[in-house]
Amino acid sequence: MFSGFDIIVDDNIRERLLNYDFPNLHIYPSIYIDDQDQWHEDRWYLTFTERFDCWDRNTSDYEQDVAPVRLGGIEYHQIYSLRFNQELFAKTPLSQRLLFKLGGSIDAYIVAHQSILTKIFGRAPDNGAEYVRVSDY
């Protein structure tokens, strides 16, 4: 998982992403200006137009004492320990869940399947990212 709603990647990662057909993923040109006012124009903004609500409400640990946030008819929960809905996963082709934004969660994590994670994004922390296994979350 990546923490954060959307991420910015470089040209190399974008090229690797283009080898796949990830549902609901949109990539836009972006410019990153660092702390030294250096412009990095070889960047790309990744965003998802839909979320995949696939976490299991029975086996995940999430805030139940406070009502979920409701926006646009959708409930967003604070999740403390994430477990996927295995029945839903069995019905969803792997190609449709290799990379997605988690639905039903306030945090809206970006989830990458372990089979593509380092192929596309490289190894952490060399790339500046921190990966968290869902089983460790």
mmCIF file of C-alpha atoms in Angstrom:
data_model
loop_
_atom_site.group_PDB
_atom_site.id
_atom_site.type_symbol
_atom_site.label_atom_id
_atom_site.label_comp_id
_atom_site.label_asym_id
_atom_site.label_seq_id
_atom_site.Cartn_x
_atom_site.Cartn_y
_atom_site.Cartn_z
ATOM 1 C CA MET A 1 0.000 0.000 0.000
ATOM 2 C CA PHE A 2 1.032 3.594 -0.553
ATOM 3 C CA SER A 3 -0.021 6.157 2.022
ATOM 4 C CA GLY A 4 -1.656 9.162 0.477
ATOM 5 C CA PHE A 5 -4.552 9.827 -1.820
ATOM 6 C CA ASP A 6 -2.580 10.174 -5.058
ATOM 7 C CA ILE A 7 1.089 9.983 -5.986
ATOM 8 C CA ILE A 8 3.535 11.563 -8.407
ATOM 9 C CA VAL A 9 5.953 9.301 -10.298
ATOM 10 C CA ASP A 10 8.813 9.801 -12.745
ATOM 11 C CA ASP A 11 8.999 8.926 -16.456
ATOM 12 C CA ASN A 12 10.466 5.473 -15.779
ATOM 13 C CA ILE A 13 7.579 4.414 -13.573
ATOM 14 C CA ARG A 14 5.037 5.892 -15.991
ATOM 15 C CA GLU A 15 6.515 3.844 -18.844
ATOM 16 C CA ARG A 16 6.195 0.661 -16.788
ATOM 17 C CA LEU A 17 2.611 1.544 -15.811
ATOM 18 C CA LEU A 18 1.674 1.912 -19.477
ATOM 19 C CA ASN A 19 2.431 -1.792 -20.009
ATOM 20 C CA TYR A 20 -0.718 -2.615 -18.024
ATOM 21 C CA ASP A 21 -4.387 -1.752 -18.319
ATOM 22 C CA PHE A 22 -5.236 -0.738 -14.759
ATOM 23 C CA PRO A 23 -8.926 0.075 -14.307
ATOM 24 C CA ASN A 24 -9.782 3.662 -13.361
ATOM 25 C CA LEU A 25 -6.145 4.841 -13.405
ATOM 26 C CA HIS A 26 -5.474 8.188 -15.059
ATOM 27 C CA ILE A 27 -2.014 9.679 -15.553
ATOM 28 C CA TYR A 28 -1.427 13.408 -16.014
ATOM 29 C CA PRO A 29 1.751 15.408 -16.686
ATOM 30 C CA SER A 30 3.046 17.132 -13.594
ATOM 31 C CA ILE A 31 5.890 19.349 -12.404
ATOM 32 C CA TYR A 32 7.478 18.824 -9.007
ATOM 33 C CA ILE A 33 9.344 21.750 -7.432
ATOM 34 C CA ASP A 34 11.656 20.594 -4.647
ATOM 35 C CA ASP A 35 12.801 22.429 -1.499
ATOM 36 C CA GLN A 36 15.655 24.054 -3.426
ATOM 37 C CA ASP A 37 13.229 25.424 -6.052
ATOM 38 C CA GLN A 38 14.540 22.914 -8.601
ATOM 39 C CA TRP A 39 11.932 21.985 -11.205
ATOM 40 C CA HIS A 40 11.439 18.319 -12.106
ATOM 41 C CA GLU A 41 9.350 18.224 -15.268
ATOM 42 C CA ASP A 42 9.585 14.482 -15.908
ATOM 43 C CA ARG A 43 6.849 13.718 -13.385
ATOM 44 C CA TRP A 44 3.384 12.235 -13.698
ATOM 45 C CA TYR A 45 0.379 12.534 -11.389
ATOM 46 C CA LEU A 46 -1.519 9.278 -10.810
ATOM 47 C CA THR A 47 -5.141 9.326 -9.773
ATOM 48 C CA PHE A 48 -8.006 6.869 -9.774
ATOM 49 C CA THR A 49 -11.501 7.880 -10.886
ATOM 50 C CA GLU A 50 -13.119 5.103 -8.831
ATOM 51 C CA ARG A 51 -12.246 3.199 -5.697
ATOM 52 C CA PHE A 52 -12.427 -0.564 -5.189
ATOM 53 C CA ASP A 53 -14.242 -1.278 -1.926
ATOM 54 C CA CYS A 54 -12.882 -4.722 -1.184
ATOM 55 C CA TRP A 55 -12.079 -4.765 2.521
ATOM 56 C CA ASP A 56 -13.837 -7.223 4.768
ATOM 57 C CA ARG A 57 -16.016 -5.589 7.433
ATOM 58 C CA ASN A 58 -16.095 -8.851 9.422
ATOM 59 C CA THR A 59 -12.349 -9.483 9.728
ATOM 60 C CA SER A 60 -10.870 -5.967 9.514
ATOM 61 C CA ASP A 61 -10.439 -3.812 12.596
ATOM 62 C CA TYR A 62 -12.057 -0.425 12.030
ATOM 63 C CA GLU A 63 -13.710 2.390 13.982
ATOM 64 C CA GLN A 64 -17.184 1.264 14.945
ATOM 65 C CA ASP A 65 -17.878 3.554 17.916
ATOM 66 C CA VAL A 66 -18.117 6.628 15.685
ATOM 67 C CA ALA A 67 -20.322 6.857 12.608
ATOM 68 C CA PRO A 68 -18.435 6.685 9.300
ATOM 69 C CA VAL A 69 -17.952 9.807 7.218
ATOM 70 C CA ARG A 70 -20.681 9.986 4.563
ATOM 71 C CA LEU A 71 -19.987 11.775 1.298
ATOM 72 C CA GLY A 72 -22.006 11.436 -1.885
ATOM 73 C CA GLY A 73 -23.910 8.459 -0.509
ATOM 74 C CA ILE A 74 -20.703 6.550 0.271
ATOM 75 C CA GLU A 75 -19.473 5.619 3.749
ATOM 76 C CA TYR A 76 -15.786 6.059 4.570
ATOM 77 C CA HIS A 77 -14.390 4.252 7.616
ATOM 78 C CA GLN A 78 -11.232 4.635 9.671
ATOM 79 C CA ILE A 79 -9.477 1.271 9.239
ATOM 80 C CA TYR A 80 -6.894 0.088 11.778
ATOM 81 C CA SER A 81 -6.216 -3.447 10.534
ATOM 82 C CA LEU A 82 -7.074 -4.288 6.930
ATOM 83 C CA ARG A 83 -8.226 -7.648 5.593
ATOM 84 C CA PHE A 84 -9.576 -8.183 2.107
ATOM 85 C CA ASN A 85 -12.957 -9.681 1.282
ATOM 86 C CA GLN A 86 -11.845 -13.037 -0.117
ATOM 87 C CA GLU A 87 -15.250 -13.802 -1.625
ATOM 88 C CA LEU A 88 -15.142 -10.565 -3.630
ATOM 89 C CA PHE A 89 -11.525 -11.230 -4.645
ATOM 90 C CA ALA A 90 -12.503 -14.688 -5.919
ATOM 91 C CA LYS A 91 -15.079 -13.017 -8.210
ATOM 92 C CA THR A 92 -12.725 -10.260 -9.397
ATOM 93 C CA PRO A 93 -10.070 -11.125 -12.004
ATOM 94 C CA LEU A 94 -6.517 -10.507 -10.809
ATOM 95 C CA SER A 95 -5.981 -8.079 -13.698
ATOM 96 C CA GLN A 96 -8.711 -5.875 -12.195
ATOM 97 C CA ARG A 97 -7.079 -5.741 -8.754
ATOM 98 C CA LEU A 98 -3.365 -5.421 -9.510
ATOM 99 C CA LEU A 99 -3.396 -1.691 -8.744
ATOM 100 C CA PHE A 100 -6.316 0.202 -7.232
ATOM 101 C CA LYS A 101 -7.410 2.820 -4.745
ATOM 102 C CA LEU A 102 -9.061 1.311 -1.681
ATOM 103 C CA GLY A 103 -12.728 2.188 -1.347
ATOM 104 C CA GLY A 104 -14.746 2.641 1.816
ATOM 105 C CA SER A 105 -11.692 3.928 3.689
ATOM 106 C CA ILE A 106 -11.001 7.471 4.854
ATOM 107 C CA ASP A 107 -7.334 6.970 3.968
ATOM 108 C CA ALA A 108 -7.905 5.897 0.331
ATOM 109 C CA TYR A 109 -4.700 3.903 0.125
ATOM 110 C CA ILE A 110 -3.293 2.890 -3.232
ATOM 111 C CA VAL A 111 -2.894 -0.886 -3.224
ATOM 112 C CA ALA A 112 -0.460 -2.706 -5.527
ATOM 113 C CA HIS A 113 -0.363 -6.484 -5.902
ATOM 114 C CA GLN A 114 2.962 -7.985 -4.835
ATOM 115 C CA SER A 115 3.458 -9.473 -8.317
ATOM 116 C CA ILE A 116 3.845 -6.002 -9.867
ATOM 117 C CA LEU A 117 5.016 -3.812 -6.995
ATOM 118 C CA THR A 118 8.779 -3.829 -7.518
ATOM 119 C CA LYS A 119 8.470 -4.395 -11.287
ATOM 120 C CA ILE A 120 6.752 -1.041 -11.617
ATOM 121 C CA PHE A 121 7.745 1.042 -8.615
ATOM 122 C CA GLY A 122 11.212 -0.311 -7.824
ATOM 123 C CA ARG A 123 12.557 -1.236 -4.440
ATOM 124 C CA ALA A 124 11.860 0.810 -1.338
ATOM 125 C CA PRO A 125 13.512 2.794 0.148
ATOM 126 C CA ASP A 126 15.751 3.360 -2.905
ATOM 127 C CA ASN A 127 12.821 5.025 -4.668
ATOM 128 C CA GLY A 128 11.739 7.169 -1.718
ATOM 129 C CA ALA A 129 8.663 5.054 -0.997
ATOM 130 C CA GLU A 130 7.662 2.914 1.925
ATOM 131 C CA TYR A 131 5.676 -0.224 1.157
ATOM 132 C CA VAL A 132 3.452 -1.863 3.740
ATOM 133 C CA ARG A 133 2.144 -5.387 3.335
ATOM 134 C CA VAL A 134 -1.599 -5.508 3.817
ATOM 135 C CA SER A 135 -1.086 -8.360 6.288
ATOM 136 C CA ASP A 136 1.127 -6.044 8.381
ATOM 137 C CA TYR A 137 -1.298 -3.139 8.334
#
